[in-house]
Short mmCIF file of C-alpha atoms and ligand atoms in Angstrom, two decimals:
data_model
loop_
_atom_site.label_atom_id
_atom_site.label_comp_id
_atom_site.label_asym_id
_atom_site.label_seq_id
_atom_site.Cartn_x
_atom_site.Cartn_y
_atom_site.Cartn_z
CA MET A 1 12.17 -12.36 -9.71
CA PHE A 2 13.76 -8.93 -9.89
CA LEU A 3 13.19 -5.81 -11.92
CA SER A 4 15.94 -5.93 -14.52
CA ARG A 5 14.75 -3.07 -16.70
CA LEU A 6 12.45 -0.13 -16.27
CA GLY A 7 11.49 2.08 -19.18
CA LEU A 8 9.62 5.38 -18.89
CA ARG A 9 8.14 7.54 -21.56
CA ASN A 10 6.55 10.90 -20.71
CA PHE A 11 6.13 9.87 -17.10
CA ARG A 12 6.28 12.88 -14.70
CA ASN A 13 9.61 14.65 -15.31
CA PHE A 14 11.04 11.74 -17.37
CA GLU A 15 10.58 12.28 -21.07
CA GLN A 16 12.39 9.10 -21.88
CA ALA A 17 14.51 6.88 -19.68
CA VAL A 18 15.60 3.27 -19.59
CA VAL A 19 17.30 1.93 -16.48
CA GLU A 20 18.87 -1.50 -16.11
CA PHE A 21 18.92 -2.77 -12.55
CA PRO A 22 21.13 -5.57 -11.24
CA GLU A 23 19.63 -8.42 -9.27
CA ARG A 24 20.90 -7.25 -5.90
CA GLY A 25 19.48 -3.79 -6.30
CA ALA A 26 20.19 -0.13 -6.76
CA ALA A 27 20.79 3.07 -4.85
CA LEU A 28 19.35 6.18 -6.50
CA ILE A 29 20.98 9.45 -5.51
CA GLY A 30 19.74 12.88 -6.44
CA ASP A 31 18.93 16.29 -5.09
CA ASN A 32 15.42 17.26 -4.10
CA GLY A 33 12.93 17.47 -6.91
CA GLN A 34 15.03 15.56 -9.49
CA GLY A 35 12.78 12.54 -10.00
CA LYS A 36 13.75 9.87 -7.45
CA THR A 37 10.23 9.38 -6.14
CA ASN A 38 8.85 9.66 -9.67
CA LEU A 39 11.03 6.74 -10.77
CA LEU A 40 9.82 4.51 -7.93
CA GLU A 41 6.27 5.67 -8.59
CA ALA A 42 6.70 4.35 -12.14
CA GLY A 43 8.13 1.04 -10.92
CA TYR A 44 5.35 0.52 -8.41
CA TYR A 45 2.77 1.59 -10.98
CA LEU A 46 3.41 -1.77 -12.63
CA GLU A 47 2.35 -3.50 -9.40
CA ILE A 48 -0.98 -1.75 -8.79
CA PHE A 49 -1.53 0.29 -11.99
CA ARG A 50 -2.05 3.47 -10.11
CA SER A 51 0.12 5.97 -8.31
CA PHE A 52 1.20 4.96 -4.81
CA ARG A 53 0.99 8.68 -4.00
CA GLY A 54 -2.71 8.64 -4.83
CA ALA A 55 -2.17 10.88 -7.88
CA ARG A 56 -4.60 10.63 -10.77
CA ASP A 57 -3.25 9.04 -13.95
CA GLU A 58 -3.38 12.30 -15.92
CA GLN A 59 -1.12 13.91 -13.33
CA LEU A 60 1.53 11.33 -14.18
CA ILE A 61 1.78 12.46 -17.79
CA THR A 62 4.68 14.83 -18.44
CA PHE A 63 3.36 18.38 -18.57
CA GLY A 64 2.34 19.26 -22.11
CA CYS A 65 2.21 15.65 -23.33
CA GLY A 66 -0.74 13.43 -24.20
CA HIS A 67 0.16 10.06 -22.78
CA PHE A 68 2.67 8.12 -20.69
CA ARG A 69 4.04 4.62 -20.88
CA VAL A 70 5.92 2.51 -18.31
CA GLU A 71 7.53 -0.83 -19.13
CA GLY A 72 9.21 -3.28 -16.85
CA VAL A 73 11.08 -6.51 -17.38
CA LEU A 74 11.16 -8.98 -14.52
CA SER A 75 13.88 -11.56 -14.68
CA ASP A 76 14.16 -14.86 -12.97
CA ASP A 77 16.75 -15.04 -10.16
CA GLU A 78 18.65 -17.53 -12.29
CA GLY A 79 18.57 -15.08 -15.19
CA GLY A 80 16.27 -17.34 -17.19
CA ALA A 81 12.60 -16.64 -17.75
CA GLU A 82 11.40 -13.10 -18.17
CA VAL A 83 8.05 -11.42 -17.70
CA GLU A 84 7.18 -8.12 -19.30
CA VAL A 85 4.68 -5.78 -17.72
CA ALA A 86 3.69 -2.51 -19.33
CA ALA A 87 1.10 0.17 -18.79
CA ALA A 88 0.08 3.15 -20.86
CA TYR A 89 -2.36 5.94 -20.27
CA ALA A 90 -3.69 8.51 -22.71
CA ARG A 91 -5.26 11.77 -21.61
CA GLU A 92 -7.63 11.66 -24.56
CA GLY A 93 -10.54 9.41 -23.69
CA ARG A 94 -8.75 8.57 -20.41
CA ARG A 95 -7.60 5.28 -21.87
CA LYS A 96 -5.52 2.97 -19.72
CA LYS A 97 -3.91 -0.08 -21.19
CA VAL A 98 -2.11 -2.84 -19.36
CA ILE A 99 0.01 -5.43 -21.12
CA LEU A 100 1.30 -8.64 -19.59
CA ASP A 101 3.77 -10.50 -21.78
CA GLY A 102 2.38 -8.87 -24.88
CA ARG A 103 -1.24 -9.64 -24.06
CA GLU A 104 -3.98 -7.47 -22.58
CA PRO A 105 -5.50 -9.28 -19.62
CA GLY A 106 -9.30 -9.48 -19.45
CA ARG A 107 -9.55 -7.73 -16.14
CA MET A 108 -7.27 -5.29 -14.33
CA GLY A 109 -7.39 -7.61 -11.33
CA GLU A 110 -5.55 -10.23 -13.36
CA ALA A 111 -2.67 -7.89 -13.99
CA ILE A 112 -2.03 -6.48 -10.55
CA GLY A 113 0.64 -7.93 -8.30
CA HIS A 114 2.95 -9.35 -10.98
CA VAL A 115 5.93 -7.31 -9.93
CA SER A 116 5.57 -8.38 -6.31
CA ALA A 117 6.93 -5.18 -4.87
CA ILE A 118 6.56 -3.30 -1.61
CA ILE A 119 7.07 0.43 -1.44
CA PHE A 120 8.32 2.14 1.71
CA THR A 121 7.81 5.87 1.44
CA SER A 122 8.37 8.90 3.59
CA SER A 123 4.60 9.49 3.55
CA ASP A 124 4.01 6.11 5.22
CA VAL A 125 4.07 7.84 8.61
CA GLU A 126 0.63 9.07 7.61
CA ILE A 127 -0.60 5.50 8.04
CA VAL A 128 0.46 5.61 11.67
CA ALA A 129 -0.06 9.28 12.47
CA GLY A 130 -2.75 10.44 10.05
CA GLY A 131 -6.49 9.89 9.89
CA PRO A 132 -8.15 6.46 9.73
CA GLY A 133 -8.60 6.74 5.95
CA ALA A 134 -4.86 6.22 5.44
CA ARG A 135 -4.97 3.03 7.51
CA ARG A 136 -7.95 1.66 5.60
CA ARG A 137 -6.25 2.49 2.32
CA PHE A 138 -3.17 0.56 3.42
CA LEU A 139 -5.24 -2.50 4.29
CA ASP A 140 -7.29 -2.26 1.12
CA ILE A 141 -4.34 -2.06 -1.27
CA MET A 142 -2.47 -4.86 0.45
CA LEU A 143 -5.46 -7.18 0.80
CA SER A 144 -6.47 -6.52 -2.81
CA LEU A 145 -3.05 -7.83 -3.80
CA VAL A 146 -3.08 -11.01 -1.73
CA GLU A 147 -6.66 -11.94 -0.90
CA PRO A 148 -8.73 -13.42 -3.72
CA GLY A 149 -12.11 -11.72 -3.93
CA TYR A 150 -11.16 -8.76 -1.76
CA LEU A 151 -10.97 -6.17 -4.55
CA PRO A 152 -14.33 -7.10 -6.12
CA ALA A 153 -15.90 -7.07 -2.63
CA LEU A 154 -14.47 -3.63 -2.02
CA GLN A 155 -15.77 -2.31 -5.34
CA ARG A 156 -19.20 -3.77 -4.65
CA TYR A 157 -19.14 -2.30 -1.16
CA ARG A 158 -18.45 1.19 -2.51
CA GLN A 159 -21.47 0.92 -4.81
CA ILE A 160 -23.72 -0.29 -2.00
CA LEU A 161 -22.48 2.45 0.29
CA SER A 162 -23.13 5.24 -2.17
CA GLN A 163 -26.62 3.93 -2.99
CA ARG A 164 -27.48 3.48 0.65
CA ASN A 165 -26.21 6.95 1.53
CA GLU A 166 -28.29 8.40 -1.24
CA LEU A 167 -31.41 6.68 0.09
CA LEU A 168 -30.67 7.83 3.63
CA ARG A 169 -30.16 11.40 2.43
CA ASN A 170 -33.55 11.26 0.76
CA GLY A 171 -35.27 10.01 3.91
CA ALA A 172 -35.98 6.46 2.73
CA SER A 173 -37.97 4.13 4.98
CA LEU A 174 -36.49 1.11 6.72
CA ALA A 175 -38.27 -1.14 4.25
CA GLU A 176 -36.72 0.72 1.32
CA LEU A 177 -33.33 0.39 2.94
CA ALA A 178 -33.63 -3.30 3.77
CA ALA A 179 -32.05 -4.75 0.62
CA TRP A 180 -29.12 -2.32 0.84
CA SER A 181 -28.63 -3.04 4.54
CA ALA A 182 -28.51 -6.76 3.80
CA GLY A 183 -25.96 -6.12 1.02
CA LEU A 184 -23.91 -3.94 3.32
CA ALA A 185 -23.83 -6.69 5.96
CA PHE A 186 -23.02 -9.37 3.39
CA VAL A 187 -20.17 -7.61 1.62
CA GLY A 188 -19.04 -5.69 4.71
CA SER A 189 -18.55 -8.89 6.65
CA ARG A 190 -16.22 -10.25 3.98
CA ILE A 191 -14.10 -7.13 4.19
CA SER A 192 -14.04 -7.02 7.98
CA GLU A 193 -13.26 -10.70 8.24
CA ALA A 194 -10.29 -10.33 5.87
CA ARG A 195 -8.99 -7.29 7.73
CA ALA A 196 -9.38 -8.98 11.11
CA ARG A 197 -7.69 -12.14 9.86
CA TRP A 198 -4.72 -10.19 8.50
CA ILE A 199 -4.18 -8.32 11.74
CA ALA A 200 -4.50 -11.53 13.74
CA ALA A 201 -2.02 -13.28 11.44
CA ARG A 202 0.58 -10.53 10.99
CA GLY A 203 0.27 -8.49 14.18
CA ALA A 204 3.02 -10.58 15.73
CA SER A 205 5.32 -9.91 12.77
CA PHE A 206 4.70 -6.20 13.12
CA SER A 207 5.65 -6.44 16.82
CA ARG A 208 8.75 -8.45 16.00
CA TYR A 209 9.93 -5.97 13.36
CA TYR A 210 9.21 -3.01 15.60
CA ALA A 211 11.27 -4.58 18.39
CA ALA A 212 14.08 -5.47 15.98
CA ILE A 213 14.35 -1.88 14.73
CA SER A 214 13.85 -0.06 18.01
CA GLY A 215 15.91 -2.56 20.00
CA GLU A 216 13.43 -2.33 22.86
CA ARG A 217 9.76 -1.61 23.48
CA GLU A 218 6.80 -3.78 22.84
CA ALA A 219 4.52 -2.55 20.10
CA GLY A 220 1.43 -3.90 18.43
CA LEU A 221 -1.52 -3.46 16.14
CA ALA A 222 -5.19 -3.68 17.01
CA TYR A 223 -8.14 -3.79 14.66
CA LEU A 224 -10.91 -1.35 15.62
CA PRO A 225 -13.83 -2.47 13.49
CA SER A 226 -16.94 -0.32 13.17
CA VAL A 227 -19.03 -3.21 14.51
CA PRO A 228 -18.13 -5.37 17.53
CA ALA A 229 -15.88 -8.25 16.47
CA PRO A 230 -17.48 -11.69 16.83
CA ASP A 231 -16.50 -13.40 20.09
CA SER A 232 -14.67 -16.34 18.62
CA GLY A 233 -12.52 -14.08 16.45
CA GLY A 234 -11.65 -17.37 14.75
CA GLU A 235 -10.67 -18.08 11.18
CA ARG A 236 -13.10 -17.39 8.36
CA GLU A 237 -15.74 -16.09 10.73
CA THR A 238 -17.80 -14.37 8.05
CA SER A 239 -21.08 -15.54 9.57
CA GLY A 240 -20.17 -14.08 12.97
CA TRP A 241 -19.31 -10.75 11.30
CA SER A 242 -22.56 -10.80 9.37
CA GLU A 243 -24.59 -11.19 12.58
CA SER A 244 -22.63 -8.41 14.14
CA PHE A 245 -23.36 -6.14 11.17
CA HIS A 246 -27.07 -6.90 11.26
CA SER A 247 -27.46 -6.11 14.94
CA GLU A 248 -25.36 -2.94 14.69
CA ILE A 249 -27.34 -1.71 11.68
CA GLU A 250 -30.52 -2.31 13.65
CA ARG A 251 -29.16 -0.60 16.76
CA ARG A 252 -28.13 2.52 14.86
CA ALA A 253 -31.03 2.68 12.40
CA ASP A 254 -32.61 5.81 13.90
CA GLN A 255 -29.31 7.59 14.14
CA GLU A 256 -28.46 6.77 10.52
CA ARG A 257 -31.77 8.09 9.28
CA ARG A 258 -31.47 11.25 11.37
CA ARG A 259 -28.00 11.93 10.01
CA GLY A 260 -28.78 10.70 6.48
CA LEU A 261 -25.57 8.71 6.43
CA THR A 262 -24.33 5.11 6.71
CA LEU A 263 -22.63 4.89 10.09
CA VAL A 264 -21.94 1.16 10.17
CA GLY A 265 -19.44 -0.64 7.97
CA PRO A 266 -15.78 -1.12 7.08
CA HIS A 267 -15.60 2.45 5.71
CA ARG A 268 -15.57 3.48 9.38
CA ASP A 269 -12.95 0.97 10.58
CA ASP A 270 -9.68 1.95 12.15
CA VAL A 271 -6.45 0.30 13.29
CA SER A 272 -4.54 1.35 16.36
CA PHE A 273 -0.75 1.28 16.66
CA TRP A 274 0.53 1.14 20.22
CA VAL A 275 3.76 0.85 22.19
CA THR A 276 4.12 0.01 25.86
CA ASP A 277 5.73 2.51 28.16
CA GLY A 278 6.08 1.58 31.84
CA GLY A 279 3.42 -1.10 31.42
CA GLU A 280 0.95 1.31 29.79
CA ARG A 281 -0.15 1.16 26.18
CA LEU A 282 0.45 4.46 24.41
CA GLN A 283 -1.16 5.26 21.07
CA LEU A 284 1.60 6.01 18.58
CA ARG A 285 -0.75 8.23 16.63
CA THR A 286 -1.08 10.72 19.48
CA PHE A 287 1.96 10.09 21.66
CA GLY A 288 4.61 8.66 19.37
CA SER A 289 7.73 10.62 18.44
CA ALA A 290 8.51 11.15 14.75
CA GLY A 291 11.14 8.38 14.91
CA GLN A 292 8.77 5.98 16.65
CA GLN A 293 6.06 6.62 14.10
CA ARG A 294 8.55 6.10 11.28
CA THR A 295 9.72 2.87 12.94
CA ALA A 296 6.13 1.61 13.12
CA ALA A 297 5.56 2.50 9.47
CA ILE A 298 8.65 0.53 8.41
CA ALA A 299 7.66 -2.44 10.61
CA LEU A 300 4.23 -2.37 8.99
CA ARG A 301 5.70 -2.43 5.49
CA MET A 302 7.90 -5.36 6.50
CA ALA A 303 4.83 -7.23 7.74
CA GLU A 304 3.29 -6.44 4.35
CA ALA A 305 6.40 -7.78 2.59
CA GLU A 306 6.13 -10.98 4.60
CA THR A 307 2.47 -11.28 3.56
CA LEU A 308 3.31 -10.82 -0.10
CA ARG A 309 6.11 -13.35 0.10
CA ALA A 310 3.78 -15.92 1.65
CA ALA A 311 1.08 -15.25 -0.94
CA ARG A 312 3.36 -15.31 -3.99
CA GLY A 313 5.87 -17.87 -2.84
CA ARG A 314 8.77 -15.63 -3.84
CA ARG A 315 10.85 -12.84 -2.38
CA PRO A 316 9.33 -9.41 -2.95
CA ILE A 317 11.20 -6.45 -4.38
CA LEU A 318 11.63 -3.71 -1.78
CA MET A 319 11.49 -0.10 -2.94
CA LEU A 320 12.53 2.43 -0.30
CA ASP A 321 11.94 6.10 -0.89
CA ASP A 322 13.99 8.21 1.46
CA VAL A 323 12.95 6.34 4.60
CA PHE A 324 16.00 6.83 6.78
CA ALA A 325 15.47 10.56 7.20
CA GLU A 326 14.11 10.58 10.76
CA LEU A 327 15.84 7.54 12.17
CA ASP A 328 18.71 7.72 14.61
CA ALA A 329 21.92 5.98 13.53
CA GLN A 330 21.20 2.79 15.45
CA ARG A 331 17.71 2.39 14.11
CA ALA A 332 18.84 3.12 10.58
CA GLU A 333 21.50 0.41 10.95
CA ARG A 334 18.99 -2.11 12.22
CA VAL A 335 16.62 -1.33 9.34
CA VAL A 336 19.49 -1.95 6.94
CA GLU A 337 20.24 -5.26 8.65
CA LEU A 338 16.64 -6.32 8.22
CA LEU A 339 16.65 -5.19 4.61
CA MET A 340 19.81 -7.04 3.78
CA ALA A 341 18.52 -10.27 5.30
CA GLU A 342 18.22 -13.13 2.86
CA GLU A 343 14.47 -13.30 2.87
CA TRP A 344 13.90 -10.27 0.61
CA GLY A 345 14.63 -9.87 -3.04
CA GLN A 346 16.03 -6.88 -4.89
CA VAL A 347 16.30 -3.60 -2.97
CA ILE A 348 15.89 -0.25 -4.72
CA VAL A 349 16.55 2.68 -2.44
CA THR A 350 16.60 6.45 -2.90
CA SER A 351 18.10 9.27 -0.88
CA PRO A 352 19.26 12.82 -1.45
CA LYS A 353 22.25 12.04 0.81
CA PRO A 354 24.80 9.59 -0.58
CA THR A 355 26.21 9.08 2.94
CA GLU A 356 23.10 7.09 3.80
CA PHE A 357 24.05 4.45 1.28
CA ALA A 358 27.24 3.80 3.18
CA LEU A 359 24.95 2.02 5.63
CA LEU A 360 24.08 -0.41 2.90
CA GLY A 361 27.71 -1.45 2.74
CA ASN A 362 28.14 -0.09 -0.78
CA SER A 363 26.65 -3.32 -2.01
CA LEU A 364 24.20 -1.70 -4.41
CA ALA A 365 24.83 -0.29 -7.86
CA ARG A 366 24.57 3.50 -7.82
CA TYR A 367 22.68 5.81 -10.11
CA ARG A 368 22.41 9.56 -10.16
CA ILE A 369 19.09 11.15 -10.98
CA ALA A 370 19.07 14.76 -12.14
CA GLY A 371 16.34 16.59 -14.00
CA GLY A 372 14.55 13.43 -15.08
CA GLU A 373 17.70 11.73 -16.37
CA VAL A 374 19.35 8.68 -14.91
CA ALA A 375 23.07 7.97 -15.07
CA HIS A 376 24.87 4.85 -13.84
CA LEU A 377 27.72 5.85 -11.53
N1 LIG B 401 3.41 15.48 -14.63
C1 LIG B 401 4.62 16.02 -14.49
N2 LIG B 401 5.30 16.46 -15.58
C2 LIG B 401 6.55 16.99 -15.44
N3 LIG B 401 7.18 17.13 -14.26
C3 LIG B 401 6.52 16.71 -13.17
C4 LIG B 401 5.24 16.14 -13.22
N4 LIG B 401 4.86 15.81 -11.98
C5 LIG B 401 5.86 16.18 -11.17
N5 LIG B 401 6.88 16.71 -11.87
C6 LIG B 401 8.14 17.25 -11.37
O1 LIG B 401 8.85 16.22 -10.70
C7 LIG B 401 9.65 16.80 -9.68
C8 LIG B 401 9.56 16.04 -8.40
O2 LIG B 401 10.12 14.81 -8.58
P1 LIG B 401 10.26 13.81 -7.37
O3 LIG B 401 9.09 13.90 -6.46
O4 LIG B 401 10.56 12.50 -7.97
O5 LIG B 401 11.52 14.41 -6.64
P2 LIG B 401 12.55 13.67 -5.68
O6 LIG B 401 13.81 13.46 -6.44
O7 LIG B 401 11.91 12.49 -5.09
O8 LIG B 401 12.80 14.81 -4.61
P3 LIG B 401 12.84 14.77 -3.00
O9 LIG B 401 14.25 14.44 -2.63
O10 LIG B 401 12.49 16.16 -2.63
O11 LIG B 401 11.85 13.77 -2.53
C9 LIG B 401 9.16 18.21 -9.46
O12 LIG B 401 10.15 19.10 -9.87
C10 LIG B 401 7.92 18.32 -10.31
O13 LIG B 401 7.76 19.55 -10.88
MG1 LIG B 402 11.10 12.11 -3.23
#
């Protein structure tokens, strides 16, 4: 499937735009601040029904307007079947509506993931170089898209966490906390197990992509869960995780009550990105160069793309927002080689510098974006 048409109405700086994309993909050129990222934000909105930049829905409405609407048409690779995905949001009453092939799905969870897209953005370095929250957010969005039950577990976990924190703040006794601690262990172990399983399954892909782009260096991912990982580390080890949660909650009970805060659980997980240098493992977060951090972020997105492809059984659409900026010429070329490999679907790429598209072998249709208007070149 590929995105054959994208329509925007009152979305960011686009009052009205309709863009037709060919199957192979598109290169979007435009000066700073013209709407390149906004256009991809609209396209990816149809995948997760929220902004990939973490913006609130009302911020996506064109200044001075009351609502926005985004519509996408996904066409079959053979040009046959089509799927229509649309989303609308009104400031008044904060109403969000999602439409799949003319029908409103019962739950939002049913609608997400239909576009099957991955977005590579310049802010992805934050996942590697920023605080642990960015890494958890990455895992949560991806696993919500591919892992049945992950999103409901996450939503339940957030409720439990806020209730439990409230009780701790108010000096609740251990007995009063017991039910919430059990819930935390139960739901938390699902989340941790899924995160651990993903890193175990795709860590090698990350390493492979990192090596392919950098042309050297061994790199890897490691899960740093807030509770000790069960010994076996095997598949579907939810029971092992649950035991680990229970003993850690017990061990830190006094500390939690003193601080009035839940200190155990997946909301305190982290992931480490490392490269080897002279046999030593260096943390990319603290010691990586800008280019190395960017390389790791791209390798991570490719591992995500591989995950999505496996889960959906089709080639994902790759959206790249100005990701070549910090890469040296060789790395940029290797990224392009990986992108042009058969195993991905349509590629939609943006840059303020048309010269960067030369790397892509001029194989993509070109569009110019200026002041919220799109013109085919
Ligand atoms: N809700 C909104 N309504 C109208 N305009 C908006 C809204 N939100 C953002 N903009 C405008 O969109 C523009 C930024 O667009 P965008 O981030 O897509 O730029 P870009 O082409 O990706 O630029 P760069 O090359 O710097 O990344 C800004 O000028 C901003 O004022
Ligand atoms: Mg941009």
